[in-house]
Short mmCIF file of C-alpha atoms in Angstrom, two decimals:
data_model
loop_
_atom_site.label_atom_id
_atom_site.label_comp_id
_atom_site.label_asym_id
_atom_site.label_seq_id
_atom_site.Cartn_x
_atom_site.Cartn_y
_atom_site.Cartn_z
CA MET A 13 108.16 61.48 101.31
CA LYS A 14 105.78 59.47 99.34
CA ARG A 15 102.80 61.60 98.20
CA LYS A 16 99.40 60.41 98.82
CA ASN A 17 97.24 60.56 95.45
CA ASN A 18 94.25 62.34 96.29
CA ALA A 19 92.50 65.19 95.03
CA PHE A 20 93.47 67.60 97.59
CA PHE A 21 97.09 66.66 96.80
CA ARG A 22 96.60 66.93 93.12
CA TRP A 23 95.19 70.07 93.66
CA PHE A 24 97.83 71.22 96.00
CA PHE A 25 100.19 71.03 93.34
CA GLY A 26 99.01 72.15 90.53
CA GLU A 27 98.00 68.82 88.55
CA GLU A 28 94.46 69.33 88.41
CA ASP A 29 92.06 71.35 88.92
CA THR A 30 89.18 69.99 90.68
CA LEU A 31 86.72 72.51 90.22
CA ILE A 32 86.32 72.50 86.24
CA GLY A 33 83.75 71.00 84.69
CA LYS A 34 81.46 71.87 88.22
CA VAL A 35 81.65 75.41 89.14
CA GLU A 36 81.08 77.15 86.15
CA MET A 37 79.93 80.85 85.01
CA LYS A 38 77.30 80.59 82.23
CA ALA A 39 76.22 83.87 80.35
CA GLN A 40 72.41 84.38 80.76
CA PRO A 41 70.56 85.23 78.18
CA GLU A 42 69.66 88.80 77.56
CA TYR A 43 66.61 90.29 79.32
CA GLU A 44 64.02 91.25 76.92
CA GLN A 45 60.83 92.99 77.57
CA LYS A 46 58.30 92.44 74.82
CA GLU A 47 56.39 95.84 73.42
CA GLY A 48 52.99 94.75 75.04
CA GLU A 49 54.34 94.32 78.50
CA ILE A 50 55.81 97.55 78.54
CA ARG A 51 52.57 99.55 77.38
CA GLU A 52 51.06 97.85 80.26
CA LEU A 53 53.30 98.42 82.62
CA MET A 54 52.88 102.43 81.24
CA GLU A 55 49.04 102.11 81.45
CA GLU A 56 49.24 101.11 84.82
CA ARG A 57 51.41 103.77 86.21
CA ALA A 58 49.61 106.56 84.72
CA GLN A 59 46.43 105.12 86.55
CA LEU A 60 48.37 105.00 89.55
CA ARG A 61 49.55 108.56 89.07
CA GLU A 62 45.74 109.43 88.50
CA GLN A 63 43.83 108.01 90.88
CA ILE A 64 46.09 107.41 93.83
CA TYR A 65 48.35 111.07 93.33
CA ASP A 66 44.91 112.54 92.59
CA VAL A 67 45.27 115.22 95.64
CA ARG A 68 42.10 117.86 95.27
CA ASP A 69 39.84 114.81 95.31
CA ASN A 70 41.23 112.22 97.58
CA THR A 71 40.71 112.57 100.72
CA LYS A 72 42.68 109.82 102.44
CA LEU A 73 45.41 111.05 100.87
CA LYS A 74 44.94 114.52 102.37
CA LEU A 75 44.43 113.18 105.26
CA PHE A 76 47.82 111.44 105.05
CA HIS A 77 49.34 114.67 104.07
CA LYS A 78 48.73 116.28 106.55
CA MET A 79 48.92 113.66 109.29
CA TYR A 80 52.75 112.47 107.43
CA ASN A 81 53.66 116.66 108.09
CA ILE A 82 52.71 116.52 112.14
CA ALA A 83 54.55 113.14 112.55
CA ALA A 84 57.59 114.64 110.45
CA VAL A 85 57.74 117.26 113.26
CA ILE A 86 57.08 115.45 115.83
CA PHE A 87 59.80 113.07 115.34
CA CYS A 88 62.00 115.81 114.75
CA ILE A 89 61.36 117.55 118.04
CA THR A 90 61.72 113.87 120.03
CA LEU A 91 64.63 113.29 117.98
CA ILE A 92 66.36 116.61 118.87
CA SER A 93 65.33 116.25 122.42
CA ILE A 94 66.83 112.79 122.91
CA LEU A 95 69.65 114.17 121.91
CA LEU A 96 70.01 117.23 123.94
CA VAL A 97 69.07 115.24 126.74
CA ASN A 98 72.14 112.79 126.24
CA VAL A 99 74.38 115.60 125.83
CA SER A 100 73.11 117.09 129.39
CA TRP A 101 74.30 113.73 130.38
CA LEU A 102 78.03 114.08 129.06
CA PRO A 103 80.37 114.87 131.60
CA HIS A 104 81.45 118.64 131.67
CA TYR A 105 84.25 119.90 129.31
CA GLY A 106 87.16 120.06 130.69
CA ASP A 107 86.33 118.79 134.35
CA GLY A 108 89.12 117.27 136.23
CA ASP A 109 87.15 114.18 137.03
CA ASN A 110 86.59 113.39 133.42
CA PRO A 111 87.58 109.73 132.28
CA VAL A 112 89.80 111.19 129.52
CA ASN A 113 92.26 112.92 132.17
CA ASN A 114 93.95 109.46 133.32
CA GLU A 115 97.40 109.00 133.40
CA VAL A 116 98.19 108.74 129.76
CA SER A 117 97.06 112.31 129.14
CA ALA A 118 98.69 113.21 132.05
CA ARG A 119 102.07 111.70 130.68
CA TYR A 120 101.42 113.69 127.37
CA ILE A 121 101.15 116.87 129.04
CA GLU A 122 104.11 116.68 131.60
CA SER A 123 106.80 114.85 129.75
CA GLY A 124 105.70 115.35 126.34
CA LEU A 125 107.39 118.41 125.70
CA GLN A 126 110.81 116.80 127.10
CA GLU A 127 110.64 113.89 125.06
CA THR A 128 109.85 114.51 122.10
CA GLY A 129 110.94 118.06 121.66
CA ALA A 130 107.67 119.38 119.65
CA VAL A 131 105.95 122.08 120.47
CA ASN A 132 102.90 120.73 119.34
CA ILE A 133 101.36 118.00 121.81
CA VAL A 134 99.54 116.69 119.37
CA THR A 135 102.09 115.82 116.40
CA GLY A 136 104.12 114.75 119.20
CA MET A 137 101.87 112.09 119.60
CA ILE A 138 100.86 110.76 116.35
CA LEU A 139 104.65 110.72 115.50
CA ASP A 140 106.38 109.69 118.34
CA TYR A 141 104.51 107.76 121.03
CA ARG A 142 102.21 106.36 118.62
CA ALA A 143 104.43 106.60 115.02
CA PHE A 144 103.56 103.23 113.71
CA ASP A 145 99.30 103.94 113.79
CA THR A 146 100.41 106.85 111.67
CA PHE A 147 102.79 104.65 109.24
CA GLY A 148 99.72 102.76 109.14
CA GLU A 149 97.64 104.93 107.90
CA SER A 150 99.89 106.29 105.27
CA ASN A 151 100.00 102.92 103.94
CA VAL A 152 96.40 102.33 103.93
CA LEU A 153 96.35 105.43 101.74
CA PHE A 154 99.26 103.71 99.59
CA ILE A 155 96.67 100.53 99.44
CA ALA A 156 93.62 102.57 98.98
CA THR A 157 95.87 103.76 95.77
CA VAL A 158 96.76 100.79 94.38
CA THR A 159 93.46 99.25 94.85
CA VAL A 160 92.03 101.99 93.14
CA LEU A 161 94.26 101.32 90.45
CA ILE A 162 93.66 98.05 89.99
CA LEU A 163 90.03 98.96 89.57
CA MET A 164 90.16 102.02 87.32
CA ARG A 165 93.42 101.50 85.57
CA LEU A 166 92.83 101.64 81.50
CA ASP A 167 95.08 99.93 79.20
CA LYS A 168 97.66 102.50 77.45
CA GLU A 169 97.55 101.53 74.28
CA LYS A 170 94.46 99.83 71.62
CA LYS A 171 92.99 97.10 73.09
CA ALA A 172 94.39 93.26 71.86
CA PRO A 173 91.41 91.84 69.95
CA ALA A 174 90.93 89.13 72.04
CA LYS A 175 93.04 85.85 71.44
CA PRO A 176 91.92 83.01 70.12
CA GLY A 177 90.94 80.56 73.10
CA VAL A 178 90.16 83.54 75.42
CA GLU A 179 85.95 83.76 75.11
CA VAL A 180 84.76 87.44 76.45
CA TYR A 181 81.56 86.16 78.37
CA SER A 182 79.67 89.14 78.34
CA LYS A 183 79.15 91.56 75.91
CA ALA A 184 78.69 94.54 78.79
CA GLU A 185 82.26 94.05 79.93
CA ASP A 186 83.98 94.42 76.58
CA ASP A 187 82.32 97.21 76.09
CA MET A 188 83.07 98.96 79.20
CA THR A 189 86.79 98.63 78.88
CA MET A 190 88.24 102.17 77.53
CA THR A 191 91.31 102.81 76.11
CA ILE A 192 93.45 106.04 76.55
CA ALA A 193 93.14 107.24 72.87
CA GLU A 194 88.89 106.42 73.33
CA ALA A 195 88.88 108.38 76.60
CA GLN A 196 90.69 111.24 75.16
CA ALA A 197 87.88 111.57 72.28
CA ASN A 198 85.42 111.49 75.12
CA ASP A 199 85.13 114.95 75.68
CA ARG A 200 83.32 114.61 79.14
CA ILE A 201 86.11 113.42 80.46
CA TYR A 202 89.02 116.36 79.63
CA GLU A 203 86.18 118.92 80.49
CA PRO A 204 86.86 121.98 80.68
CA LYS A 205 89.70 122.49 78.24
CA ASN A 206 91.55 125.43 78.24
CA ASP A 207 89.57 127.97 80.23
CA ALA A 208 91.58 131.22 80.12
CA ILE A 209 90.07 132.90 83.34
CA LEU A 210 90.66 129.38 85.09
CA GLN A 211 94.31 129.22 83.92
CA LYS A 212 95.37 132.94 85.14
CA VAL A 213 93.80 132.20 88.16
CA ALA A 214 95.23 128.84 88.82
CA GLY A 215 98.80 130.53 87.63
CA PHE A 216 98.44 133.03 90.37
CA LEU A 217 96.96 130.63 93.42
CA VAL A 218 99.03 127.50 92.72
CA PRO A 219 102.35 128.51 93.68
CA ILE A 220 100.53 129.81 96.53
CA ILE A 221 98.72 127.11 97.69
CA PHE A 222 102.09 124.93 97.15
CA ILE A 223 103.50 127.23 99.64
CA PHE A 224 101.39 127.54 102.08
CA GLY A 225 101.28 123.73 102.22
CA ILE A 226 104.73 123.42 102.49
CA TYR A 227 104.71 125.86 105.03
CA VAL A 228 101.88 123.74 107.12
CA VAL A 229 104.00 120.17 106.63
CA LEU A 230 107.28 122.33 108.13
CA ASN A 231 105.57 123.61 111.14
CA GLY A 232 103.95 120.54 112.17
CA HIS A 233 105.88 120.13 115.23
CA LEU A 234 105.29 123.96 116.32
CA SER A 235 101.72 124.72 115.30
CA PRO A 236 98.57 122.84 114.25
CA GLY A 237 98.99 121.54 111.03
CA GLY A 238 101.67 118.47 109.78
CA GLY A 239 102.09 116.07 106.98
CA PHE A 240 97.78 114.70 106.75
CA SER A 241 96.82 118.45 106.44
CA GLY A 242 99.79 120.15 104.52
CA GLY A 243 100.06 117.14 102.53
CA ALA A 244 95.81 117.54 101.43
CA ILE A 245 97.01 121.18 100.45
CA ILE A 246 99.64 120.47 98.32
CA GLY A 247 97.21 117.75 96.64
CA ALA A 248 94.64 120.27 96.23
CA GLY A 249 97.45 122.54 94.39
CA LEU A 250 98.00 119.71 92.39
CA ILE A 251 94.45 118.79 91.57
CA LEU A 252 93.49 122.54 90.50
CA TYR A 253 96.96 122.54 88.32
CA LEU A 254 95.39 119.53 86.66
CA ASN A 255 92.06 121.34 85.71
CA ALA A 256 93.67 124.09 84.37
CA PHE A 257 96.22 123.10 82.09
CA GLY A 258 95.51 119.28 81.49
CA PHE A 259 97.27 116.31 82.02
CA GLU A 260 99.98 117.15 78.83
CA LYS A 261 101.52 119.40 81.32
CA THR A 262 101.12 117.82 84.56
CA GLU A 263 102.69 114.56 83.63
CA ARG A 264 105.74 116.97 82.73
CA PHE A 265 106.77 116.30 86.03
CA PHE A 266 104.13 113.90 87.87
CA THR A 267 103.77 110.46 86.46
CA GLU A 268 103.26 107.23 87.56
CA LYS A 269 106.89 106.55 88.24
CA THR A 270 107.05 109.58 89.92
CA TYR A 271 104.19 108.16 92.55
CA LYS A 272 105.41 105.09 92.34
CA TRP A 273 109.02 106.06 93.76
CA ILE A 274 107.80 109.17 95.60
CA CYS A 275 105.72 106.73 98.08
CA PHE A 276 108.47 104.21 98.10
CA VAL A 277 111.01 106.02 99.53
CA ALA A 278 108.78 107.78 101.80
CA LEU A 279 107.35 104.83 102.97
CA THR A 280 110.66 103.19 103.50
CA PHE A 281 112.34 106.05 105.43
CA TYR A 282 109.16 106.42 107.98
CA CYS A 283 109.91 102.23 108.65
CA LEU A 284 113.06 102.25 108.72
CA ALA A 285 113.65 105.44 111.25
CA LYS A 286 111.01 104.65 113.01
CA SER A 287 112.07 101.25 113.46
CA TYR A 288 115.52 102.23 114.34
CA SER A 289 114.11 104.91 117.01
CA PHE A 290 111.77 101.98 118.69
CA PHE A 291 114.49 99.66 118.60
CA THR A 292 116.78 101.82 120.38
CA GLY A 293 114.24 103.34 122.99
CA ALA A 294 113.05 99.91 124.00
CA ASN A 295 116.59 98.55 124.91
CA HIS A 296 117.39 101.89 126.36
CA LEU A 297 119.91 103.12 124.16
CA GLU A 298 121.15 106.23 123.07
CA SER A 299 119.52 107.05 119.91
CA GLY A 300 121.79 109.51 118.43
CA ILE A 301 119.29 111.99 117.21
CA PRO A 302 119.39 115.51 118.51
CA LEU A 303 116.08 116.53 119.85
CA GLY A 304 117.55 120.60 119.58
CA THR A 305 115.40 123.80 121.11
CA PRO A 306 111.77 123.09 121.32
CA GLY A 307 110.71 126.16 119.07
CA ALA A 308 113.08 126.28 116.49
CA ILE A 309 112.37 124.65 112.89
CA VAL A 310 114.76 122.33 113.06
CA SER A 311 114.05 120.49 115.68
CA SER A 312 112.12 117.63 117.75
CA GLY A 313 114.06 114.84 115.95
CA LEU A 314 112.64 112.53 113.80
CA ILE A 315 109.01 114.63 113.88
CA LEU A 316 109.93 116.52 110.99
CA PRO A 317 111.28 114.07 108.51
CA LEU A 318 108.49 112.15 109.19
CA ASN A 319 106.21 114.82 108.48
CA ILE A 320 107.55 115.04 105.62
CA CYS A 321 107.20 111.62 104.20
CA VAL A 322 103.39 111.74 105.50
CA GLY A 323 102.86 114.91 103.45
CA MET A 324 104.60 113.18 100.55
CA VAL A 325 102.17 110.47 101.00
CA VAL A 326 99.35 112.19 100.73
CA ALA A 327 99.62 115.18 98.02
CA CYS A 328 100.64 112.32 95.78
CA THR A 329 97.71 109.90 96.96
CA MET A 330 95.04 112.69 96.63
CA TYR A 331 96.44 113.40 92.90
CA ALA A 332 96.24 109.68 92.15
CA PHE A 333 92.92 109.35 92.93
CA TYR A 334 91.63 112.25 91.51
CA ALA A 335 94.07 111.70 88.50
CA LEU A 336 92.72 107.60 88.70
CA PHE A 337 88.95 108.62 88.86
CA ARG A 338 89.11 111.07 86.06
CA LYS A 339 91.23 109.67 83.38
CA GLY A 340 91.83 106.11 84.31
CA GLY A 341 95.86 106.64 84.86
CA PHE A 342 98.25 109.57 84.91
CA MET B 6 86.19 152.44 126.96
CA ILE B 7 84.23 154.42 124.84
CA LEU B 8 86.59 153.19 121.96
CA GLU B 9 85.87 150.06 122.87
CA TRP B 10 81.97 150.30 122.72
CA ILE B 11 81.84 151.97 119.35
CA ARG B 12 84.31 149.16 117.91
CA PHE B 13 81.92 146.93 119.03
CA ILE B 14 78.87 148.58 118.00
CA VAL B 15 80.44 148.61 114.73
CA GLY B 16 81.54 145.53 114.22
CA THR B 17 78.33 144.21 115.25
CA ILE B 18 76.76 146.09 112.43
CA ILE B 19 79.00 144.90 109.79
CA LEU B 20 78.67 141.15 110.45
CA CYS B 21 75.04 141.16 110.73
CA CYS B 22 75.01 142.52 107.18
CA GLY B 23 77.03 139.84 106.79
CA LEU B 24 74.83 137.32 107.99
CA LEU B 25 72.27 138.97 106.38
CA ILE B 26 73.58 138.77 102.63
CA PHE B 27 74.48 134.69 103.56
CA ALA B 28 70.82 134.68 104.69
CA LEU B 29 69.45 135.99 101.17
CA GLU B 30 72.03 133.70 99.64
CA VAL B 31 70.30 130.69 100.93
CA PHE B 32 67.11 131.85 100.25
CA GLY B 33 67.88 132.46 96.45
CA VAL B 34 69.24 129.19 96.25
CA PHE B 35 66.29 127.31 97.37
CA ARG B 36 63.99 129.60 95.54
CA PHE B 37 65.48 130.30 91.85
CA ASP B 38 65.14 126.91 89.59
CA PHE B 39 67.36 127.38 87.62
CA VAL B 40 70.87 126.67 87.17
CA LEU B 41 73.03 129.90 86.56
CA ASN B 42 70.14 131.99 88.71
CA ARG B 43 70.82 129.90 91.19
CA MET B 44 74.78 129.80 90.83
CA HIS B 45 74.53 133.94 91.11
CA ALA B 46 72.65 133.79 94.23
CA ALA B 47 75.27 131.08 96.03
CA ALA B 48 78.39 133.46 94.34
CA MET B 49 76.98 136.69 95.84
CA GLY B 50 77.32 135.38 99.52
CA ASP B 51 80.66 133.59 98.78
CA THR B 52 81.78 136.96 97.46
CA LEU B 53 80.12 139.96 99.61
CA GLY B 54 79.17 137.63 102.39
CA ILE B 55 82.45 136.55 103.36
CA GLY B 56 84.26 139.88 102.75
CA ILE B 57 81.37 141.88 104.84
CA SER B 58 81.25 139.46 107.51
CA LEU B 59 85.22 138.82 107.50
CA ILE B 60 85.96 142.60 108.06
CA GLY B 61 83.73 142.71 110.66
CA LEU B 62 85.57 140.05 112.43
CA ILE B 63 88.78 142.06 111.64
CA ILE B 64 87.15 145.36 113.20
CA PHE B 65 86.60 143.35 116.22
CA SER B 66 90.20 141.69 116.47
CA GLY B 67 92.17 144.89 115.80
CA PHE B 68 94.98 144.72 113.75
CA ASN B 69 97.34 141.98 114.62
CA PHE B 70 98.27 138.68 112.69
CA THR B 71 95.16 136.74 112.94
CA SER B 72 93.44 139.92 111.23
CA LEU B 73 96.29 139.83 108.15
CA LYS B 74 95.41 136.16 107.80
CA MET B 75 91.24 136.71 107.52
CA PHE B 76 92.08 139.09 105.09
CA LEU B 77 94.30 136.73 103.09
CA VAL B 78 91.25 134.58 103.55
CA VAL B 79 88.79 137.19 102.11
CA ILE B 80 91.62 137.49 99.04
CA PHE B 81 91.54 133.88 98.40
CA LEU B 82 88.19 133.48 98.20
CA TRP B 83 87.66 136.23 96.02
CA PHE B 84 89.65 134.53 93.51
CA ALA B 85 88.19 131.07 93.94
CA SER B 86 84.63 131.60 94.08
CA PRO B 87 84.12 133.57 91.13
CA VAL B 88 86.34 131.44 89.07
CA SER B 89 84.45 128.46 90.20
CA SER B 90 81.09 130.21 89.65
CA HIS B 91 82.38 130.84 86.30
CA LEU B 92 83.18 127.10 85.46
CA ILE B 93 79.41 125.94 86.71
CA GLY B 94 78.10 128.68 84.40
CA ARG B 95 80.43 127.37 81.31
CA LEU B 96 79.86 123.49 82.44
CA GLU B 97 76.07 124.41 82.44
CA VAL B 98 75.97 126.18 79.02
CA THR B 99 77.76 123.43 77.04
CA THR B 100 76.00 120.63 78.54
CA ASP B 101 72.23 122.12 79.15
CA GLU B 102 70.31 120.99 75.76
CA GLU B 103 67.17 122.82 76.89
CA LEU B 104 69.19 126.31 77.34
CA GLU B 105 67.22 128.64 75.29
CA ASN B 106 63.77 127.74 77.41
CA TYR B 107 65.31 129.32 80.34
CA CYS B 108 67.70 132.80 78.86
CA GLU B 109 68.47 134.44 75.02
CA ILE B 110 71.82 133.52 73.77
CA GLU B 111 73.28 135.56 71.47
CA ASP B 112 74.68 134.11 68.07
CA ASN B 113 77.97 134.08 68.09
CA CYS B 114 78.33 132.34 71.57
CA GLN B 115 81.13 130.50 72.04
CA PRO B 116 80.89 127.87 75.16
#
């Protein structure tokens, strides 16, 4: 096929950038204020403060303050009464005729236990009936971490001198980028350092927090809890450990590589397992996953491993957010 | 029956004591000006207030698994709250440049 030689095709095949020379960023001249202007501004401000905010003599201002208070109270009372009237018009809690009591919730309540095997019906819903929704949520966490990584990450080594030919357009941008070594020298970023009280208490509390988080994750299908809450607890424990002992100790067991692999394995396992389950379910095949006895810890089919996956992703995301915002890498 | 009433009254009194301490805490947090004073008031609510309120709730609920959980909550908060107050105080001492205006500083003080 002979290709047309117009601007679009040349741009499409990468031969020519049509925007070069037409749309370009230009560095703006630095904004400078003259000393006289600044003094004028300050005088103006002082005048304002003296004449207008002089509460003792300015009767108008006094009146305004009084009216302001009265109006604020009236506004608050009106808002509260509007909201209360609205609430009183809502349907009664637990009424049989409420719009939420439709065939969907009836189905969940009646046959949720037989179909999912989870005693906690909420977990049965979010990890069995609507498992792909939860999968999307876990992916949202992962993508959010990746975005923060793009924005906040610092260079591992000393930043390279600007290459010849590559111009640095603004000076401010050049100053903002900090290397790891500079960040380590900056005391505020690494505060507090080696606090004995914090270390003692963290050494006592962190294992308990981890055990509690693991308990919440593993009992997601039996009691309130599950991957999200348990993962948040484990992530909080990791952050406490990091605060007490510093990055050097946490990097012995949790680095960027660990994060990458945990998220990758957990999300892939979730996707494959639930795809298999949905595929067999949609085609009326036997999935071969035993549901077990409801109430036992190893029961309800895929819900327990999926809970573990979600918990790992959430814990890693919490820790990664903290490490990225504090140091720009982990 | 009379035992139930005694339990109810004792629990209510202790719970009200806890709420009173919380009210004092909120009052102190808004009334004081300096960070360390406010931190003192806030830490009081998180330790003494929580402890007394949850003891009242434990008396209400009796001796069972729920009261054990509440006891563990008390222990956890007694560990966590003073330490966080300590960290806030340390950060304030480290970063505040006008600390001498508010309190005395010993010469051998090492923040």
